[in-house]
Short mmCIF file of C-alpha atoms and ligand atoms in Angstrom, two decimals:
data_model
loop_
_atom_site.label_atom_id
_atom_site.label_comp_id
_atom_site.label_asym_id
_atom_site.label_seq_id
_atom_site.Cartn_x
_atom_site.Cartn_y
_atom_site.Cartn_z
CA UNK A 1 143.20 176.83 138.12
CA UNK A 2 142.49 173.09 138.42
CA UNK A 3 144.66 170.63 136.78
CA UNK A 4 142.27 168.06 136.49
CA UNK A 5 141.60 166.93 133.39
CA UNK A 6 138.73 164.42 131.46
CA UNK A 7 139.84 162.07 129.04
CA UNK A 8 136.78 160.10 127.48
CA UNK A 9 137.59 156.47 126.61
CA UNK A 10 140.26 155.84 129.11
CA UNK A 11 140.12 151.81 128.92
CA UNK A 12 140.86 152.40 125.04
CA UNK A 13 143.67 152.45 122.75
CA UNK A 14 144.75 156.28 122.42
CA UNK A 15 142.92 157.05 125.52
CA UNK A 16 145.03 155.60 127.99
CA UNK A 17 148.10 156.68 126.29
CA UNK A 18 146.59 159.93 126.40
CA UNK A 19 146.06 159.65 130.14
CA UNK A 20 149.62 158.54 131.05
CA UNK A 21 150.64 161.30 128.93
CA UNK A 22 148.65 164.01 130.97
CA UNK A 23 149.70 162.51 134.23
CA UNK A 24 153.24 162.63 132.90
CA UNK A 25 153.10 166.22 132.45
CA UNK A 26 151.45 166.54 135.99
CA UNK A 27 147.72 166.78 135.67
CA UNK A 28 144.91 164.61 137.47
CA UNK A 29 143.32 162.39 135.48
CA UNK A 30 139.83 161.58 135.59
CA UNK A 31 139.12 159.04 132.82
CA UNK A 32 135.54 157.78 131.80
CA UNK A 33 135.10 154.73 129.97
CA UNK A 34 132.12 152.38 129.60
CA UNK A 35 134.24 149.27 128.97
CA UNK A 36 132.47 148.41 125.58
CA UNK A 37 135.79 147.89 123.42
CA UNK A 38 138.31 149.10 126.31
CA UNK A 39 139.71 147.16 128.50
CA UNK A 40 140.25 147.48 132.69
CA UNK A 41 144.07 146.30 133.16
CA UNK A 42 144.57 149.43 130.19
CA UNK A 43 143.33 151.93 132.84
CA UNK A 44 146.07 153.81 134.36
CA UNK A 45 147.24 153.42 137.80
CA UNK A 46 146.56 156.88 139.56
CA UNK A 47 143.67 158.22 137.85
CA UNK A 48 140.08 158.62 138.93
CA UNK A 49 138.18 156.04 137.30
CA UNK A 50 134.49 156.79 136.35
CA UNK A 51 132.70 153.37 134.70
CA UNK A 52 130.28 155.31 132.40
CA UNK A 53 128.61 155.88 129.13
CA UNK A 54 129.24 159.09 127.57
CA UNK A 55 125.24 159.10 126.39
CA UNK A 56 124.05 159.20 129.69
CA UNK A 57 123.78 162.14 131.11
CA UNK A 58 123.94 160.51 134.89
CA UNK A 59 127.10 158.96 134.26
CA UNK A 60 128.69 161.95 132.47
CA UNK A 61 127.57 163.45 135.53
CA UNK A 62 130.03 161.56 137.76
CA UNK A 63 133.22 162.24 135.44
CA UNK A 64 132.24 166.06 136.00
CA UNK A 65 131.35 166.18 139.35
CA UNK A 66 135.12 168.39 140.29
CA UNK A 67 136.40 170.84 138.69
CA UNK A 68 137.72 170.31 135.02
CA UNK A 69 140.36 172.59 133.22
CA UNK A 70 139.62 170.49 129.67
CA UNK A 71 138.13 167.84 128.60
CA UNK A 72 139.59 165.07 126.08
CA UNK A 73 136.91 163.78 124.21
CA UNK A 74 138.35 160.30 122.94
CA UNK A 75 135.55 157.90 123.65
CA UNK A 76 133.89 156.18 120.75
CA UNK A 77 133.42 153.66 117.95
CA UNK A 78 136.30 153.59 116.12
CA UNK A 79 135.10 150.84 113.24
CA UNK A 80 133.74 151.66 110.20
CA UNK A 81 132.35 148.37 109.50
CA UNK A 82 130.28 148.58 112.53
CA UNK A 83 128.93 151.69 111.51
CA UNK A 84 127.92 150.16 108.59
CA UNK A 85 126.15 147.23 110.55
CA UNK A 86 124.52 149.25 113.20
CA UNK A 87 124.34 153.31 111.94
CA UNK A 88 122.36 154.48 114.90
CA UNK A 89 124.57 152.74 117.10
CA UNK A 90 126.90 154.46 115.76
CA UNK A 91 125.32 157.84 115.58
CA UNK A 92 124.54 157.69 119.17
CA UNK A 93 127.80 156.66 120.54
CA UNK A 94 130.18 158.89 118.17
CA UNK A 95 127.77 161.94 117.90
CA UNK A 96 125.14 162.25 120.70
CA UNK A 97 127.85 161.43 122.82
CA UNK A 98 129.67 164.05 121.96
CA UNK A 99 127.25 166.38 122.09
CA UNK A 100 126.30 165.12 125.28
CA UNK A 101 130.15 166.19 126.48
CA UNK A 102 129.59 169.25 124.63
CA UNK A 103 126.66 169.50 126.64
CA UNK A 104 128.33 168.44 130.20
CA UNK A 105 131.34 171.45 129.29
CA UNK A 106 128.77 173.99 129.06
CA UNK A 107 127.02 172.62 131.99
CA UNK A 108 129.97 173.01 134.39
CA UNK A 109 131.67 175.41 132.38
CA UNK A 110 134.89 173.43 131.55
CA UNK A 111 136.83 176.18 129.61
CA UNK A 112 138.77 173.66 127.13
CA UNK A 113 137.71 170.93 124.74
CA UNK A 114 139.60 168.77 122.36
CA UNK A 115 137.64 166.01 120.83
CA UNK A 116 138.72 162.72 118.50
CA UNK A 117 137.73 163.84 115.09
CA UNK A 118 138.94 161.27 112.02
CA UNK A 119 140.36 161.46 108.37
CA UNK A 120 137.53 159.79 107.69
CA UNK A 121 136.09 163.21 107.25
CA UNK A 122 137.65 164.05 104.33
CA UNK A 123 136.38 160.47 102.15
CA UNK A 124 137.71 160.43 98.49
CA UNK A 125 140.11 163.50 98.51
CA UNK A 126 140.43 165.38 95.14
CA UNK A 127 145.04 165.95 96.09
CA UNK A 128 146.90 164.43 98.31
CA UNK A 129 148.05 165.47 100.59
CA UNK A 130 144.85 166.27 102.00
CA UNK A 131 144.66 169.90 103.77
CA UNK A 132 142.40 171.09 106.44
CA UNK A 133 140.64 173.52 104.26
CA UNK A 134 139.85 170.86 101.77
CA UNK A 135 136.38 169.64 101.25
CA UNK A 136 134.93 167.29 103.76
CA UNK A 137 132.39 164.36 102.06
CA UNK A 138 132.70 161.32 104.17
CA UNK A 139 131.86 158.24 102.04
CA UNK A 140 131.43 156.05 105.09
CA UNK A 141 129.02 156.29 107.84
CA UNK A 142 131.43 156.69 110.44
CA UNK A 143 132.71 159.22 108.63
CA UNK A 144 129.48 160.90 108.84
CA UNK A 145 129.19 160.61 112.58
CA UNK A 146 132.44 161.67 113.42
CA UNK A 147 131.99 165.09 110.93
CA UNK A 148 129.04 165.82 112.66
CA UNK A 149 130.46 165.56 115.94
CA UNK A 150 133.31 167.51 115.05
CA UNK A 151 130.64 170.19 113.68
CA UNK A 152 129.05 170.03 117.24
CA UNK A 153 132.40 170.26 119.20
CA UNK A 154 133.73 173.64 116.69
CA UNK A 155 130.52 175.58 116.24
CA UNK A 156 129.74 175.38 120.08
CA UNK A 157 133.56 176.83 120.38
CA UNK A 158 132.48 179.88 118.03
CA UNK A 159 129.48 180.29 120.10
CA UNK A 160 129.39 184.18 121.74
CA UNK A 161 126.54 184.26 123.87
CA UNK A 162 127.92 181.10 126.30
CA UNK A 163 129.04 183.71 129.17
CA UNK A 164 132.40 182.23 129.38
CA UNK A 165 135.49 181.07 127.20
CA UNK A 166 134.92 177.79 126.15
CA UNK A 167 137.92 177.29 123.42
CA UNK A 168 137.38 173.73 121.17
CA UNK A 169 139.87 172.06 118.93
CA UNK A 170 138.92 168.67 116.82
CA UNK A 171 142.54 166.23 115.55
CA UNK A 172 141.83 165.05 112.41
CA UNK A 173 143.92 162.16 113.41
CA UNK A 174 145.14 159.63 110.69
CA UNK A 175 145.63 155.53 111.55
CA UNK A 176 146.67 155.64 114.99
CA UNK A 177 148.66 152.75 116.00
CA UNK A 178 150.84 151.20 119.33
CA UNK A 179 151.01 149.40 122.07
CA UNK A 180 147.60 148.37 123.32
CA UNK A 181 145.50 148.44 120.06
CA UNK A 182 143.81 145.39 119.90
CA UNK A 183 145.47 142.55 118.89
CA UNK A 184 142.38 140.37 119.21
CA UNK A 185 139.26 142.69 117.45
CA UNK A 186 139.05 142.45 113.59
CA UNK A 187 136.91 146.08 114.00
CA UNK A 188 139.65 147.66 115.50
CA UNK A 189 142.94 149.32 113.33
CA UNK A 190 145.03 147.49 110.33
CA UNK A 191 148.33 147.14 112.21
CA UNK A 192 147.41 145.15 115.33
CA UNK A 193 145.21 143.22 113.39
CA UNK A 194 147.78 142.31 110.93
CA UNK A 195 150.34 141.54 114.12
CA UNK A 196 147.71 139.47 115.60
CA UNK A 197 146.85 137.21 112.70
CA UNK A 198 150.84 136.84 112.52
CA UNK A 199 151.50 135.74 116.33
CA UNK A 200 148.16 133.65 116.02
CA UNK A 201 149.69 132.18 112.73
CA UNK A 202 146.74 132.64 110.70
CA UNK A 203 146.27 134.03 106.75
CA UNK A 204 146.34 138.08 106.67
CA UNK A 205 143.35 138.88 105.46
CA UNK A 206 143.22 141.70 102.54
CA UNK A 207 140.32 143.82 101.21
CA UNK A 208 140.83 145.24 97.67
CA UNK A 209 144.40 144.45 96.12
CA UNK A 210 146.42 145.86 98.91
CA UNK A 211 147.51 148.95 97.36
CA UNK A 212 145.80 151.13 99.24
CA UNK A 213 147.19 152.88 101.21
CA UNK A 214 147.27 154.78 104.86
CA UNK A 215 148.83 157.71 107.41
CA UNK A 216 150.22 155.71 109.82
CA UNK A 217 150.85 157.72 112.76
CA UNK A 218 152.69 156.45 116.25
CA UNK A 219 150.48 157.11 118.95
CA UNK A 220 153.93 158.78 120.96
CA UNK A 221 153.56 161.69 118.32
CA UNK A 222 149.34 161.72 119.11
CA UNK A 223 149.73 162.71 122.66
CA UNK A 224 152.73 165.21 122.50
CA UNK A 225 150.51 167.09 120.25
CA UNK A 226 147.35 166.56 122.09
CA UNK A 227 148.70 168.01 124.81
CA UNK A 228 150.45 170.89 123.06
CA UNK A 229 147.10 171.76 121.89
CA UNK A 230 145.39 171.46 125.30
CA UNK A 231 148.49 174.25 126.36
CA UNK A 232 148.30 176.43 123.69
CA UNK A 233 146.19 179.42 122.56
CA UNK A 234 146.47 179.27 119.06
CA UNK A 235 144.97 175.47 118.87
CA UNK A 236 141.44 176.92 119.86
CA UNK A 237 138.87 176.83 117.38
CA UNK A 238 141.13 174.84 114.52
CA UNK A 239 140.71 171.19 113.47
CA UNK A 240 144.11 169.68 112.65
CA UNK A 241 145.18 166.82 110.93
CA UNK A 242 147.11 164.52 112.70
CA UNK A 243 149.48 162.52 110.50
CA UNK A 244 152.87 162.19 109.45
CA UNK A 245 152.30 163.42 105.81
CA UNK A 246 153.82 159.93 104.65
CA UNK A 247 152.04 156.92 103.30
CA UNK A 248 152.19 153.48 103.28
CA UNK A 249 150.02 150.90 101.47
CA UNK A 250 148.69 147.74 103.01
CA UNK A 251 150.64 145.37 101.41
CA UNK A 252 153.83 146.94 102.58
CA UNK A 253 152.16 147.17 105.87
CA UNK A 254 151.50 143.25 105.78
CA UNK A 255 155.22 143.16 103.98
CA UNK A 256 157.10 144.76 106.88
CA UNK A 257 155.20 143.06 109.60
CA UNK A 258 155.91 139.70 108.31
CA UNK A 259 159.54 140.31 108.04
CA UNK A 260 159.82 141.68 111.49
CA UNK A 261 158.42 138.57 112.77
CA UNK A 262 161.57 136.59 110.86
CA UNK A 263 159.48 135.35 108.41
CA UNK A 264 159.69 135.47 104.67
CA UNK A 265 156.35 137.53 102.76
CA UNK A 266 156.76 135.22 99.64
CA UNK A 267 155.79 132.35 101.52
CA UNK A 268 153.21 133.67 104.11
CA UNK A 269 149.61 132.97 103.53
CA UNK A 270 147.67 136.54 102.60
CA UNK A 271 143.57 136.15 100.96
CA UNK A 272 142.59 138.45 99.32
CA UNK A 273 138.75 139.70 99.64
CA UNK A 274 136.42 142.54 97.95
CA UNK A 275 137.58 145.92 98.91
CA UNK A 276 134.61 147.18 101.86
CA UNK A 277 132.14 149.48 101.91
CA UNK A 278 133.29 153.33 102.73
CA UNK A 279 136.81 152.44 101.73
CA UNK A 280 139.13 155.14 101.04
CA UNK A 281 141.71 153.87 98.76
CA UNK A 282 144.34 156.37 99.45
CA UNK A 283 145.13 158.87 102.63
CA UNK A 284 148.10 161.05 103.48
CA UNK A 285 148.05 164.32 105.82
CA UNK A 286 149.21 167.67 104.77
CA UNK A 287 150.46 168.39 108.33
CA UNK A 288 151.88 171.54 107.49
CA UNK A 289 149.52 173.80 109.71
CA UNK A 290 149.38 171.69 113.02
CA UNK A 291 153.51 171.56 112.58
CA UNK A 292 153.01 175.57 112.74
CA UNK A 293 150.55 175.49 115.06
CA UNK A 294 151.50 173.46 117.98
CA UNK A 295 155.79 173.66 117.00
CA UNK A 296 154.94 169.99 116.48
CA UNK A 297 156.61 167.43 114.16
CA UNK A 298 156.04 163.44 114.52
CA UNK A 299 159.45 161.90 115.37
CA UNK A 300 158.92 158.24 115.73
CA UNK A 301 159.62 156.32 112.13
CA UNK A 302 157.28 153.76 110.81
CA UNK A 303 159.72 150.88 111.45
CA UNK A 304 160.78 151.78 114.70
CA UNK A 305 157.24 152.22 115.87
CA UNK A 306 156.20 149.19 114.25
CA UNK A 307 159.02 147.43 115.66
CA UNK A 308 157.84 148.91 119.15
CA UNK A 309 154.18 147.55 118.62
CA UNK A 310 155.48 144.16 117.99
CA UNK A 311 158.25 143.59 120.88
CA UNK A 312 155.20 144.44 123.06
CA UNK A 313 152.47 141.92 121.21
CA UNK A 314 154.96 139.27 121.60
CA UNK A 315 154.98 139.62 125.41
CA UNK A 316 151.55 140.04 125.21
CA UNK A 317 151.31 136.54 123.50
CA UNK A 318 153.22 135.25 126.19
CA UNK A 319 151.42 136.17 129.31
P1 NAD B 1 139.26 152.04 121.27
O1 NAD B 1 138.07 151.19 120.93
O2 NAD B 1 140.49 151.37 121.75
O3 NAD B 1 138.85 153.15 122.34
C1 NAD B 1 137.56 153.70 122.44
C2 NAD B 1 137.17 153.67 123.92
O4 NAD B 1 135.90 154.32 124.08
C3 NAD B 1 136.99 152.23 124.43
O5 NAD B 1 137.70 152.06 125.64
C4 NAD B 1 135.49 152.09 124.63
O6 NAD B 1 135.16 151.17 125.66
C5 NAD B 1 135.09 153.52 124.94
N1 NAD B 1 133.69 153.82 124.61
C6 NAD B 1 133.02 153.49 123.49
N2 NAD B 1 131.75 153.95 123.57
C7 NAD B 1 131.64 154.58 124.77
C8 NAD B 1 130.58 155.24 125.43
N3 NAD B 1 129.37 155.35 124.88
N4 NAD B 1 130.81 155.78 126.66
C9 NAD B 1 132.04 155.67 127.24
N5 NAD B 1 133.06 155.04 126.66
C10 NAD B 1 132.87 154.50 125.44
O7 NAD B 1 139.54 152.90 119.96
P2 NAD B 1 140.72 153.93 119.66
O8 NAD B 1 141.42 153.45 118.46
O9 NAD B 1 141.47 154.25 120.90
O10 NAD B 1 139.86 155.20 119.22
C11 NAD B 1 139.55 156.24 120.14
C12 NAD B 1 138.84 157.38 119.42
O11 NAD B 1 139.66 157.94 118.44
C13 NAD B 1 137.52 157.00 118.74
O12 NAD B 1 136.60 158.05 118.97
C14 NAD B 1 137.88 156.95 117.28
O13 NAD B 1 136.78 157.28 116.48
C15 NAD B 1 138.96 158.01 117.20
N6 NAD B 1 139.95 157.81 116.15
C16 NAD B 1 140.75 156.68 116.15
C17 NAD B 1 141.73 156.55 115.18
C18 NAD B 1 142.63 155.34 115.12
O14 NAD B 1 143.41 155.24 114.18
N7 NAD B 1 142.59 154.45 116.09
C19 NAD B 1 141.90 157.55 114.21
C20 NAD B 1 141.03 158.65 114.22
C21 NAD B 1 140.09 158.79 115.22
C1 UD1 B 2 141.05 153.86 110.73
C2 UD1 B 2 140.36 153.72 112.09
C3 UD1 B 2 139.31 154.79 112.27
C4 UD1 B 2 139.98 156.12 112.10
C5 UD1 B 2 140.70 156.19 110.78
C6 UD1 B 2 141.48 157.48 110.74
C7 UD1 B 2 139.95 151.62 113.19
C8 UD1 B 2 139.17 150.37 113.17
N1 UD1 B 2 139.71 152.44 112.17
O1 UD1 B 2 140.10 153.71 109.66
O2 UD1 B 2 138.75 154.73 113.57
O3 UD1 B 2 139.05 157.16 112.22
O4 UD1 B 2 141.63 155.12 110.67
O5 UD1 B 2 142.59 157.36 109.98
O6 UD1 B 2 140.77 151.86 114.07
N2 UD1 B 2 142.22 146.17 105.98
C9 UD1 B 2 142.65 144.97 105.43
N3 UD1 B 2 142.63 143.85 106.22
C10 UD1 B 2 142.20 143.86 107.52
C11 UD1 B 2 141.75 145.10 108.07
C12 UD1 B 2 141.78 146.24 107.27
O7 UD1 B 2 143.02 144.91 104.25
O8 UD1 B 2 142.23 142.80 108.16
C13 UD1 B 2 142.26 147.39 105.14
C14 UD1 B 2 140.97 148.16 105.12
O9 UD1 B 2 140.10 147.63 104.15
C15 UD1 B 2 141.47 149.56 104.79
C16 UD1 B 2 142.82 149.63 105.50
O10 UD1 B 2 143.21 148.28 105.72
O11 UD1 B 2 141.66 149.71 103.41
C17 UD1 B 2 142.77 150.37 106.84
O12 UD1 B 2 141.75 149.78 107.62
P1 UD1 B 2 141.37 150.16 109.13
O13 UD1 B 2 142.59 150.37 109.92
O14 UD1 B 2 140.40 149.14 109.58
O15 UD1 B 2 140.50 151.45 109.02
P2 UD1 B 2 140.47 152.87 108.34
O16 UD1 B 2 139.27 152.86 107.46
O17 UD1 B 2 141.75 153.31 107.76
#
């Protein structure tokens, strides 16, 4: 069988992670990326590069064009405040792309799908932790897009009358963060904005009263299990969450990334603004069945990680 994998969003954040990951563990990368929020020099070395958009059906035609053994749908907007600004932007990037991939799989008959579903999904949870099997009303419309998509990506997976074994699984992933998340766009996540205000030396910038509060997940602990799930049966046809099952609230987040940088919180300039629309004011995986699932766990802890991300800004400042 081919060992050439698709990952969608290459130039990205968790996408070229994800790629050095698969090449890692000895698959051919091709990675597909229309450069919109991704950036070139984040393209691995050694992979296939396919400058496309996932909504066009010629392009999506290039990424295909050999053999795939999956496909790992990561390509997308990633900001809810976008969606809010533009929803059909939004629609057609996070969901008509995807169904366009959906689309592309069935075309070419790529047996193996795994696609960049959100917690967003969930919106105002009734418990925390929030399960898999726990209602899904997204209060934001990124949210929306990304449910729908996920929708699209599982229901084709259940489909019997496709004439060959096309096996789907959507992560449910929690706030991503690492190396390479944008230290520069305000739509991109919480932590590498927060580090970027720091290194710039600017005010953090809060929306509500800071005790909200988030999954934070190392994006390390992201591709070991995307890549479990690519190699295992039992991932096909589940969505997962993709957390640690912890949570942290802004303010410590703005707290601990202060300190790291030597610097004391008492004295460092945070403004607080009116909590946004869509906000969720407080998220936390149950990770219990993707820990069965995939014989998963995360390993990397919050400071470490953090600690990681901010070694590697500094540099970045540097350059
Ligand atoms: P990112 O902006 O760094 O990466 C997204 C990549 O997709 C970019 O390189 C962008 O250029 C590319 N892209 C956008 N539209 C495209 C299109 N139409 N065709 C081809 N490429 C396109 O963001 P990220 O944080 O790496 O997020 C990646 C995915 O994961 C997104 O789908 C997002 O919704 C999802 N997600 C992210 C998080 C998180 O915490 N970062 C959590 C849950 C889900
Ligand atoms: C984030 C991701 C989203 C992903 C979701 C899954 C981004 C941009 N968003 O959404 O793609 O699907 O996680 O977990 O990567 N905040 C501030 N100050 C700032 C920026 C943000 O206080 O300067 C607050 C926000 O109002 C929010 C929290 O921090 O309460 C987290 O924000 P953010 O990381 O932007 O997005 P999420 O909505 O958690």
């Amino acid at each position: 069988m081919s060992k050439r994998v698709l990952v969608t969003g290459v130039a990205g954040f968790i996408g070229s992670h994800m790629a050095e990951g698969l090449m890692k563990r000895g698959y051919q990368v091709t990675g597909m990326d229309d450069l919109s929020t991704g950036e070139k020099r984040n393209i691995p070395a050694g992979i296939r590069f396919v400058k496309g958009d996932v909504t066009r059906p010629a392009d999506l035609k290039k990424a295909f064009s050999s053999a795939l053994a999956g496909v790992f749908h990561i390509a997308g907007c990633a900001s809810t405040i976008k969606a809010f600004d533009d929803p059909e932007s939004d629609l057609r990037t996070n969901t008509m792309g995807t169904v366009a991939v959906v689309q592309a799989c069935l075309g070419k008959k790529v047996p193996r799908l795994l696609y960049a579903s959100s917690m967003t999904v969930y919106g105002h949870p009734e418990k925390l932790p929030v399960r898999e099997d726990s209602p899904c009303r997204p209060v934001s419309y990124y949210g929306i897009s990304k449910y729908a998509a996920e929708r699209y990506v599982l229901a084709t997976g259940a489909r019997r009358d496709l004439g060959f074994s096309f096996g789907a699984t959507a992560f449910r992933m929690f706030n991503v963060y690492g190396r390479r998340q944008s230290l520069t766009n305000p739509y991109q996540g919480v932590a590498s904005i927060f580090i970027g205000n720091i290194l710039r030396q600017e005010p953090v910038k809060i929306f509500g009263d800071g005790l909200q509060s988030r999954d934070f997940i190392h994006i390390s602990d992201v591709v070991r299990a995307w890549i479990l799930a690519f190699e295992r049966k039992a991932a096909i046809g589940q969505a997962l969450n993709l957390g640690t099952g912890m949570r942290i609230s802004v303010k410590r987040l703005v707290d601990t990334d202060i300190r790291a940088f030597g610097l004391d919180p008492a004295r460092y300039p945070v403004k607080f603004f009116p909590v946004r629309p869509g906000d969720q004011r407080h998220m936390q995986a149950d990770i219990r069945r993707t820990r069965k699932i995939l014989a998963w766990a995360p390993k990397m802890p919050f400071e470490k990680g953090m600690a990681d991300v901010i070694s590697w800004a500094r540099d970045e400042a540097s350059i």
